[in-house]
């Protein structure tokens, strides 16, 4: 009996031994690669002849995800395909070692992202590997056959049962990228070994055909794709502090988007904003959000239509990013990217080894969205309503009741932009020029003359400083002045830190004075920042900025000659309970005003994000942030993706 057991054991061992030896000389084959986008996820699908162990890691400068597939060969030595998407820019493949295929996913800006690797069966007994890339951090849910790797985490999360299939090497040094037996010198950051020779070849050859890449099966069956997003926010003031104010607000934004392959994008936006309590308002807009045609190749990118184009590198405060205006009807309480308004424009990029060039043309002017009188966040908050409730003569009340605003669009609505950008070593740089029309108004005329409201314009300061003889039967007249903005930007990494900065010189910028009319002065602003992904899922972002106003006069409101500030964000992910806590902040070091927003997010439910927080403004009333201190509020957000 014992001998029979030993014999069976020996047979099993020998069978496994020869099976592995045989397998080593019958390598797997990479068949096809697909790319597709689903909602806010970008997916690269790799089709293999059979299931094979793999390992993945990330490389920086530029940012890349690398997938090494063992015991696998590629029909062609090296191939690549450019991708037009938000995160992924290019897919490259190569035979890294004789029986190891390498897939390199080149990403765009070095921001937080997450990638997941899914292993599934495919048609005709083939095997499929899906690499799902998401912008920002990701809280893993229990999913079968899934490996989850977060760039912002220091560890890998493995689903039980998959440890033998997937292996991980995090943050491999680029000097160790080529690991052949001969230890040949590494001349560039990414080199591969020819499967049929010992020569090192590069992954940058543009002449190799791309027939291994195909449209995804879903795209072949259906050229059109649809997606959307519903965002709802409800707010409540922290305390009642003014005679007239909006204690509650409700906003619903519904965006529906359709895409035809990767060339045409069309979306519509329904935007409803309601303010309640003493002065109720309802603002509803239904409009085209984006409508654009895109074409991208290895040397040119062209996009025509209604769109948002982002310049600059820094977060939340970006002096170089001047192309699209902002929706400021709720001030800065929404994320910077969510405040941007699409414009009709043409955007052309030309790529070369020497320099990259971007040219932008905007034919129609669009100002920033800002209410006039009716809300807490208006240009003149509740100005008329408060005066009507004040103890002043009826004739004076009637004068202010009839006060109107005349807005004059610029004589020349055309805007032009030019940007040169290139990567030097590890530094991504750019310089730009933008001939623009200011999004915020220049106050050409105010009907009350000889004003001196150094603490800002509100009914109390106004009524205490006016002379009835100074009241003119005129309108508040607003203009939007032309300006030239010269900018520079950079981004790099150093010792685990992400470093970035911007600077912008504007030849003429509009500033409000104590007479409540505007003057124009040259200004210079720069901002430099760093972010760090610390252990325990902690993220730290810190930025320092200075703004200098040339030929400064004391009558300028809400700003000193030199203004220094700190801004940024702190966050921590609790991945086991699908929760993230964060605080976003802006501290003006010159006038000691500050804004901060602590928030908690929960994303357990599929396609749903829940969050709650507080927008807190503090400071003196004669400062920009302090002027909003009565608007501090609680808020709750619900976002549904479909």
XYZ file of N, CA and C in Angstrom, residues 2-217:
648
model
N 1.931 1.196 0.838
C 2.827 2.346 0.909
C 3.517 2.580 -0.416
N 3.967 1.439 -1.031
C 4.657 1.560 -2.317
C 3.752 2.163 -3.380
N 2.454 1.775 -3.357
C 1.520 2.327 -4.339
C 1.362 3.836 -4.151
N 1.282 4.274 -2.866
C 1.160 5.706 -2.592
C 2.395 6.460 -3.051
N 3.589 5.874 -2.768
C 4.826 6.520 -3.211
C 4.893 6.593 -4.724
N 4.462 5.502 -5.368
C 4.481 5.478 -6.837
C 3.570 6.557 -7.406
N 2.354 6.684 -6.836
C 1.418 7.701 -7.314
C 1.977 9.108 -7.087
N 2.577 9.302 -5.911
C 3.163 10.613 -5.613
C 4.279 10.949 -6.576
N 5.141 9.946 -6.860
C 6.246 10.172 -7.792
C 5.736 10.509 -9.178
N 4.684 9.802 -9.590
C 4.105 10.061 -10.922
C 3.558 11.484 -10.996
N 2.869 11.899 -9.932
C 2.312 13.264 -9.908
C 3.420 14.303 -9.967
N 4.487 14.091 -9.172
C 5.604 15.052 -9.156
C 6.267 15.125 -10.515
N 6.534 13.955 -11.104
C 7.174 13.931 -12.422
C 6.281 14.571 -13.480
N 4.974 14.308 -13.376
C 4.040 14.904 -14.340
C 4.059 16.419 -14.241
N 3.993 16.937 -13.005
C 4.039 18.390 -12.819
C 5.361 18.963 -13.292
N 6.457 18.234 -13.010
C 7.781 18.707 -13.416
C 7.870 18.835 -14.932
N 7.484 17.772 -15.628
C 7.589 17.803 -17.082
C 6.539 18.734 -17.702
N 5.394 18.890 -17.013
C 4.388 19.841 -17.499
C 4.943 21.259 -17.493
N 5.610 21.630 -16.399
C 6.182 22.967 -16.311
C 7.308 23.142 -17.306
N 8.154 22.090 -17.471
C 9.235 22.183 -18.447
C 8.676 22.344 -19.849
N 7.630 21.555 -20.134
C 7.027 21.642 -21.457
C 6.392 23.005 -21.663
N 5.710 23.527 -20.623
C 5.041 24.827 -20.712
C 6.028 25.938 -21.022
N 7.231 25.822 -20.471
C 8.230 26.870 -20.687
C 8.605 26.988 -22.146
N 8.456 25.922 -22.875
C 8.824 25.957 -24.284
C 7.603 26.036 -25.199
N 6.421 26.251 -24.594
C 5.210 26.497 -25.360
C 4.587 27.790 -24.836
N 5.182 28.905 -25.163
C 4.748 30.173 -24.573
C 3.352 30.584 -25.022
N 2.751 31.381 -24.156
C 1.457 31.980 -24.451
C 1.617 33.025 -25.555
N 0.517 33.422 -26.169
C 0.556 34.409 -27.248
C -0.410 35.540 -26.952
N 0.068 36.777 -27.130
C -0.801 37.944 -27.016
C -1.533 38.119 -28.344
N -2.866 38.068 -28.299
C -3.658 38.070 -29.526
C -4.109 39.468 -29.940
N -4.773 40.175 -29.032
C -5.347 41.476 -29.377
C -5.310 42.395 -28.165
N -5.419 43.704 -28.443
C -5.549 44.707 -27.385
C -6.695 45.636 -27.764
N -7.631 45.826 -26.842
C -8.746 46.746 -27.048
C -8.617 47.913 -26.075
N -9.197 49.057 -26.449
C -9.323 50.186 -25.526
C -10.752 50.696 -25.590
N -11.336 50.934 -24.429
C -12.690 51.475 -24.396
C -12.867 52.296 -23.124
N -13.913 53.128 -23.128
C -14.241 53.951 -21.972
C -15.660 53.637 -21.532
N -15.833 53.428 -20.250
C -17.144 53.204 -19.667
C -17.339 54.198 -18.537
N -18.243 55.147 -18.759
C -18.500 56.188 -17.772
C -17.198 56.921 -17.461
N -16.737 56.884 -16.228
C -15.497 57.582 -15.881
C -14.318 56.624 -15.751
N -14.429 55.434 -16.359
C -13.376 54.426 -16.281
C -12.806 54.196 -17.671
N -11.482 54.141 -17.777
C -10.813 53.811 -19.029
C -10.262 52.393 -18.919
N -10.542 51.562 -19.916
C -10.246 50.128 -19.828
C -9.374 49.695 -20.998
N -8.275 49.027 -20.681
C -7.437 48.367 -21.680
C -7.636 46.862 -21.512
N -8.083 46.194 -22.572
C -8.314 44.748 -22.540
C -7.235 44.042 -23.343
N -6.586 43.069 -22.718
C -5.527 42.280 -23.355
C -6.041 40.852 -23.513
N -6.063 40.365 -24.738
C -6.555 39.020 -25.015
C -5.362 38.086 -25.203
N -5.314 37.026 -24.386
C -4.232 36.047 -24.420
C -4.776 34.678 -24.829
N -3.869 33.852 -25.279
C -4.255 32.493 -25.659
C -4.719 31.705 -24.448
N -4.098 31.937 -23.303
C -4.478 31.236 -22.081
C -4.061 32.056 -20.876
N -4.553 31.669 -19.698
C -4.268 32.380 -18.459
C -2.803 32.230 -18.081
N -2.175 33.342 -17.716
C -0.736 33.368 -17.455
C -0.447 34.287 -16.275
N 0.517 33.958 -15.405
C 0.892 34.876 -14.318
C 1.398 36.208 -14.862
N 1.168 37.270 -14.111
C 1.657 38.588 -14.509
C 2.054 39.375 -13.276
N 2.768 40.450 -13.492
C 3.112 41.381 -12.423
C 2.965 42.793 -12.964
N 2.702 43.749 -12.067
C 2.499 45.132 -12.495
C 3.187 46.076 -11.533
N 3.580 47.235 -12.046
C 4.191 48.270 -11.216
C 4.035 49.594 -11.936
N 4.409 50.677 -11.252
C 4.312 52.006 -11.844
C 5.699 52.613 -11.963
N 5.879 53.459 -12.970
C 7.096 54.233 -13.162
C 6.706 55.695 -13.317
N 7.635 56.582 -13.000
C 7.347 58.007 -13.003
C 8.242 58.743 -13.995
N 7.812 59.970 -14.292
C 8.596 60.903 -15.117
C 8.956 60.343 -16.493
N 8.014 60.126 -17.363
C 6.587 60.381 -17.179
C 5.875 59.227 -16.484
N 4.623 59.471 -16.110
C 3.854 58.484 -15.365
C 3.424 57.334 -16.271
N 3.689 56.089 -15.828
C 3.347 54.906 -16.616
C 2.887 53.771 -15.716
N 2.001 52.960 -16.237
C 1.655 51.674 -15.637
C 2.292 50.598 -16.504
N 2.991 49.662 -15.873
C 3.699 48.613 -16.612
C 3.124 47.257 -16.206
N 2.768 46.448 -17.198
C 2.267 45.094 -16.978
C 3.229 44.122 -17.653
N 3.848 43.236 -16.891
C 4.710 42.187 -17.432
C 3.955 40.860 -17.390
N 3.807 40.221 -18.555
C 3.065 38.964 -18.665
C 4.062 37.848 -18.931
N 4.139 36.903 -18.023
C 5.139 35.845 -18.110
C 4.767 34.804 -19.169
N 5.799 34.101 -19.667
C 5.615 32.997 -20.612
C 4.771 33.408 -21.817
N 4.986 34.621 -22.297
C 4.155 35.170 -23.367
C 5.021 35.835 -24.417
N 4.645 35.663 -25.659
C 5.316 36.347 -26.758
C 4.308 37.197 -27.515
N 4.828 38.221 -28.208
C 4.019 39.115 -29.027
C 4.392 38.876 -30.482
N 3.420 38.793 -31.378
C 3.742 38.519 -32.783
C 4.719 39.517 -33.381
N 4.664 40.771 -32.945
C 5.597 41.780 -33.433
C 6.434 42.272 -32.260
N 7.658 42.705 -32.570
C 8.597 43.021 -31.498
C 8.132 44.215 -30.676
N 7.748 45.309 -31.325
C 7.369 46.500 -30.582
C 6.324 47.275 -31.365
N 5.283 47.681 -30.728
C 4.197 48.404 -31.367
C 3.617 49.391 -30.368
N 2.942 50.405 -30.889
C 2.295 51.361 -29.994
C 1.064 51.941 -30.670
N 0.197 52.532 -29.848
C -0.985 53.200 -30.366
C -1.297 54.395 -29.488
N -1.491 55.578 -30.112
C -1.877 56.766 -29.369
C -3.355 56.666 -28.996
N -3.672 57.161 -27.810
C -5.033 57.103 -27.299
C -5.493 58.520 -26.986
N -6.710 58.871 -27.385
C -7.288 60.168 -27.060
C -8.273 59.992 -25.911
N -7.800 60.248 -24.699
C -8.658 60.093 -23.534
C -8.160 61.009 -22.433
N -8.890 61.042 -21.327
C -8.569 61.943 -20.225
C -7.300 61.532 -19.496
N -7.120 60.230 -19.265
C -5.985 59.754 -18.471
C -4.940 59.086 -19.349
N -5.366 58.087 -20.113
C -4.438 57.291 -20.914
C -4.094 58.003 -22.216
N -2.796 58.065 -22.550
C -2.337 58.754 -23.750
C -1.771 57.803 -24.804
N -1.190 56.693 -24.394
C -0.580 55.788 -25.364
C -0.462 54.394 -24.753
N -0.635 53.370 -25.614
C -0.387 51.979 -25.231
C 0.807 51.490 -26.033
N 1.802 50.896 -25.343
C 2.978 50.357 -26.034
C 3.207 48.918 -25.591
N 3.632 48.085 -26.513
C 3.933 46.696 -26.185
C 5.317 46.344 -26.698
N 5.961 45.407 -26.045
C 7.273 44.953 -26.483
C 7.643 43.640 -25.829
N 8.570 42.915 -26.446
C 9.071 41.656 -25.892
C 10.198 41.998 -24.932
N 9.861 42.135 -23.646
C 10.831 42.580 -22.648
C 11.946 41.555 -22.474
N 11.575 40.302 -22.326
C 12.516 39.192 -22.306
C 12.030 38.152 -23.305
N 12.796 37.082 -23.438
C 12.470 36.124 -24.489
C 11.052 35.598 -24.345
N 10.614 35.321 -23.118
C 9.266 34.828 -22.907
C 8.528 35.705 -21.887
N 8.720 37.003 -21.974
C 7.968 37.934 -21.130
C 7.546 39.137 -21.971
N 6.240 39.336 -22.102
C 5.705 40.487 -22.834
C 5.499 41.643 -21.869
N 5.768 42.838 -22.348
C 5.580 44.032 -21.521
C 4.557 44.951 -22.184
N 3.574 45.394 -21.392
C 2.581 46.375 -21.825
C 2.827 47.646 -21.023
N 3.051 48.766 -21.711
C 3.290 50.054 -21.051
C 2.120 50.976 -21.371
N 1.464 51.488 -20.334
C 0.361 52.428 -20.484
C 0.861 53.806 -20.078
N 1.046 54.694 -21.049
C 1.524 56.050 -20.784
C 0.345 56.914 -20.375
N 0.480 57.567 -19.223
C -0.587 58.400 -18.694
C -0.273 59.861 -18.928
N -1.261 60.698 -18.669
C -1.070 62.140 -18.819
C -0.468 62.732 -17.578
N -1.113 63.791 -17.071
C -0.591 64.516 -15.922
C -0.420 63.602 -14.718
N 0.632 63.823 -13.943
C 0.932 63.003 -12.766
C 0.004 63.383 -11.613
N -1.254 62.953 -11.718
C -2.212 63.203 -10.651
C -2.631 61.872 -10.049
N -3.426 61.924 -8.970
C -3.852 60.689 -8.347
C -4.683 59.833 -9.291
N -4.386 58.550 -9.325
C -5.173 57.637 -10.137
C -5.159 56.271 -9.474
N -6.001 55.392 -9.949
C -6.084 54.024 -9.468
C -6.184 53.108 -10.666
N -5.527 51.943 -10.612
C -5.778 50.971 -11.666
C -6.080 49.612 -11.061
N -7.011 48.926 -11.668
C -7.435 47.600 -11.240
C -7.145 46.610 -12.360
N -6.805 45.387 -11.999
C -6.547 44.347 -12.988
C -7.548 43.221 -12.772
N -8.314 42.924 -13.801
C -9.333 41.884 -13.736
C -8.963 40.748 -14.670
N -9.104 39.520 -14.190
C -8.779 38.332 -14.982
C -10.060 37.548 -15.255
N -10.394 37.364 -16.542
C -11.633 36.687 -16.904
C -11.426 35.769 -18.105
N -12.377 34.865 -18.307
C -12.378 34.058 -19.518
C -12.898 34.893 -20.678
N -12.457 34.560 -21.885
C -12.869 35.274 -23.086
C -13.413 34.252 -24.076
N -14.001 34.721 -25.146
C -14.600 33.824 -26.129
C -13.556 32.888 -26.749
N -14.007 31.722 -27.222
C -13.163 30.711 -27.872
C -12.027 30.247 -26.950
N -12.324 30.165 -25.654
C -11.362 29.659 -24.668
C -10.132 30.552 -24.502
N -10.166 31.766 -25.042
C -9.078 32.703 -24.800
C -9.230 33.304 -23.404
N -8.194 34.037 -22.983
C -8.201 34.648 -21.654
C -8.082 36.169 -21.800
N -8.779 36.890 -20.937
C -8.830 38.352 -21.017
C -8.308 38.968 -19.726
N -7.439 39.972 -19.876
C -6.980 40.776 -18.744
C -7.456 42.201 -18.974
N -8.199 42.746 -18.035
C -8.682 44.119 -18.122
C -7.926 44.997 -17.137
N -7.340 46.091 -17.635
C -6.729 47.097 -16.765
C -7.664 48.288 -16.744
N -8.309 48.537 -15.601
C -9.259 49.632 -15.448
C -8.552 50.798 -14.762
N -8.577 51.970 -15.394
C -7.885 53.146 -14.863
C -8.925 54.185 -14.483
N -8.854 54.662 -13.247
C -9.780 55.662 -12.745
C -9.001 56.867 -12.270
N -9.547 58.051 -12.486
C -8.932 59.268 -11.976
C -9.253 59.412 -10.502
N -8.257 59.798 -9.683
C -8.446 59.952 -8.254
C -8.272 58.636 -7.535
N -8.648 58.621 -6.269
C -8.497 57.412 -5.471
C -9.720 56.526 -5.624
N -9.575 55.266 -5.215
C -10.619 54.272 -5.420
C -10.733 53.404 -4.181
N -11.945 53.185 -3.733
C -12.158 52.321 -2.581
C -12.574 50.953 -3.075
N -11.791 49.910 -2.797
C -12.080 48.600 -3.361
C -13.315 47.969 -2.744
N -14.088 47.297 -3.576
C -15.213 46.503 -3.128
C -14.867 45.039 -3.339
N -15.632 44.153 -2.760
C -15.360 42.729 -2.908
C -15.717 42.303 -4.324
N -14.720 41.948 -5.099
C -14.936 41.527 -6.467
C -14.097 40.292 -6.736
N -14.641 39.403 -7.536
C -13.968 38.154 -7.835
C -12.885 38.378 -8.868
N -11.775 37.650 -8.699
C -10.672 37.660 -9.668
C -10.141 39.066 -9.911
N -10.052 39.881 -8.889
C -9.602 41.258 -9.113
C -8.423 41.599 -8.219
N -7.423 42.198 -8.824
C -6.282 42.756 -8.100
C -6.439 44.264 -8.141
N -6.290 44.923 -6.998
C -6.513 46.355 -6.930
C -5.246 47.042 -6.463
N -4.763 47.988 -7.256
C -3.562 48.725 -6.888
C -3.840 50.213 -6.977
N -3.652 50.927 -5.902
C -3.868 52.366 -5.852
C -2.524 53.056 -5.818
N -2.306 53.977 -6.778
C -1.049 54.728 -6.812
C -0.819 55.475 -5.507
N -1.914 55.861 -4.828
C -1.785 56.630 -3.609
C -1.641 55.748 -2.367
N -1.627 54.418 -2.550
C -1.433 53.512 -1.431
C -0.029 52.940 -1.468
N 0.441 52.492 -0.324
C 1.775 51.899 -0.267
C 1.720 50.381 -0.300
N 0.539 49.812 -0.351
C 0.439 48.356 -0.358
C -0.532 47.913 -1.439
N -0.470 46.634 -1.748
C -1.327 46.021 -2.747
C -2.440 45.257 -2.053
N -3.641 45.346 -2.582
C -4.772 44.623 -2.018
C -5.078 43.443 -2.933
N -4.981 42.235 -2.398
C -5.233 41.028 -3.183
C -6.505 40.353 -2.706
N -7.335 39.964 -3.647
C -8.510 39.177 -3.306
C -8.065 37.753 -2.999
N -8.538 37.132 -1.927
C -8.108 35.768 -1.587
C -8.293 34.811 -2.760
N -7.300 33.960 -2.945
C -7.363 32.985 -4.019
C -6.642 33.398 -5.274
N -6.238 34.670 -5.352
C -5.586 35.152 -6.564
C -4.102 35.423 -6.361
N -3.573 35.129 -5.167
C -2.185 35.474 -4.887
C -1.215 34.755 -5.823
N -1.555 33.563 -6.235
C -0.637 32.803 -7.079
C -0.703 33.264 -8.528
N -1.805 33.884 -8.909
C -1.960 34.324 -10.293
C -1.278 35.661 -10.537
N -1.385 36.571 -9.562
C -0.836 37.903 -9.732
C 0.309 38.133 -8.753
N 1.355 38.805 -9.241
C 2.465 39.212 -8.383
C 2.757 40.677 -8.649
N 3.179 41.374 -7.616
C 3.312 42.828 -7.707
C 4.715 43.290 -7.363
N 5.234 44.244 -8.130
C 6.479 44.925 -7.796
C 6.193 46.413 -7.859
N 6.211 47.075 -6.704
C 5.833 48.476 -6.636
C 7.039 49.392 -6.769
N 6.882 50.461 -7.549
C 7.852 51.545 -7.615
C 9.267 51.039 -7.902
N 9.404 50.230 -8.948
C 10.716 49.732 -9.352
C 11.555 50.889 -9.874
N 12.793 50.913 -9.495
C 13.710 51.935 -9.980
C 13.923 51.758 -11.477
N 13.943 52.878 -12.203
C 14.076 52.788 -13.650
C 15.410 52.184 -14.057
N 16.415 52.252 -13.213
C 17.706 51.652 -13.562
C 17.652 50.129 -13.570
N 16.623 49.563 -12.928
C 16.484 48.112 -12.892
C 15.480 47.611 -13.919
N 15.081 48.469 -14.835
C 14.027 48.101 -15.766
C 14.446 46.980 -16.693
N 15.674 47.000 -17.192
C 16.188 45.914 -18.028
C 16.982 44.984 -17.132
N 16.543 43.764 -17.003
C 17.164 42.823 -16.077
C 17.549 41.549 -16.831
N 18.400 41.667 -17.843
C 18.842 40.462 -18.532
C 20.131 39.962 -17.904
N 20.521 38.775 -18.288
C 21.665 38.136 -17.654
C 22.963 38.870 -17.940
N 23.048 39.491 -19.112
C 24.293 40.171 -19.466
C 24.439 41.510 -18.748
N 23.358 42.010 -18.090
C 23.386 43.301 -17.398
C 23.873 44.404 -18.328
N 23.262 44.474 -19.497
C 23.661 45.484 -20.464
C 23.272 46.858 -19.950
N 24.038 47.901 -20.286
C 23.745 49.241 -19.777
C 22.413 49.760 -20.309
N 21.721 50.492 -19.463
C 20.439 51.063 -19.848
C 20.672 52.456 -20.409
N 20.379 52.651 -21.673
C 20.616 53.937 -22.311
C 19.393 54.838 -22.226
N 18.204 54.241 -22.152
C 16.996 55.024 -21.970
C 16.151 54.342 -20.916
N 15.118 55.037 -20.472
C 14.354 54.524 -19.346
C 13.543 53.298 -19.700
N 13.244 53.066 -20.978
C 12.459 51.917 -21.337
C 13.065 51.241 -22.549
N 13.616 50.047 -22.363
C 14.188 49.267 -23.441
C 13.676 47.844 -23.327
N 13.671 47.112 -24.450
C 13.194 45.746 -24.432
C 14.169 44.857 -25.157
N 14.062 43.562 -24.878
C 14.937 42.589 -25.506
C 14.236 41.944 -26.677
N 14.862 41.900 -27.809
C 14.332 41.208 -28.974
C 14.237 39.719 -28.650
N 13.095 39.114 -28.962
C 12.903 37.703 -28.643
C 13.811 36.805 -29.450
N 14.265 37.273 -30.592
C 15.083 36.429 -31.463
C 16.554 36.803 -31.434
N 16.932 37.799 -30.692
C 18.331 38.204 -30.630
C 18.607 38.764 -29.256
N 19.862 39.139 -29.014
C 20.233 39.707 -27.726
C 20.382 41.222 -27.804
N 19.937 41.827 -28.910
C 20.068 43.265 -29.055
C 18.933 43.966 -28.307
N 19.279 45.114 -27.735
C 18.261 45.910 -27.076
C 17.606 46.819 -28.102
N 16.275 46.894 -28.075
C 15.549 47.758 -28.996
C 14.653 48.675 -28.179
N 14.220 49.785 -28.789
C 13.443 50.782 -28.085
C 11.953 50.620 -28.365
N 11.165 51.177 -27.461
C 9.715 51.126 -27.614
C 9.166 52.390 -28.269
N 9.989 53.156 -28.952
C 9.555 54.439 -29.476
C 9.431 54.451 -30.997
N 9.577 53.337 -31.659
C 9.580 53.289 -33.116
C 8.168 53.524 -33.642
N 7.973 54.604 -34.408
C 6.654 54.920 -34.938
C 6.347 54.185 -36.236
N 7.330 53.494 -36.815
C 7.133 52.897 -38.130
C 6.500 51.519 -38.079
N 6.369 50.948 -36.895
C 5.841 49.590 -36.789
C 4.326 49.621 -36.958
N 3.726 48.725 -37.745
C 2.271 48.716 -37.921
C 1.550 48.445 -36.611
N 0.309 48.907 -36.527
C -0.451 48.838 -35.286
C -1.605 47.847 -35.375
N -1.493 46.802 -36.225
C -2.639 45.948 -36.469
C -3.004 45.052 -35.299
N -2.163 45.009 -34.262
C -2.548 44.241 -33.081
C -3.615 44.973 -32.274
N -3.703 46.292 -32.452
C -4.683 47.090 -31.733
C -5.969 47.157 -32.545
N -7.086 46.971 -31.877
C -8.374 47.047 -32.542
C -9.345 47.802 -31.649
N -10.433 48.278 -32.271
C -11.505 48.830 -31.464
C -12.087 47.733 -30.594
N -12.625 48.127 -29.447
C -13.198 47.121 -28.562
C -14.399 46.462 -29.221
N -14.721 45.228 -28.835
C -15.895 44.567 -29.411
C -17.168 45.380 -29.231
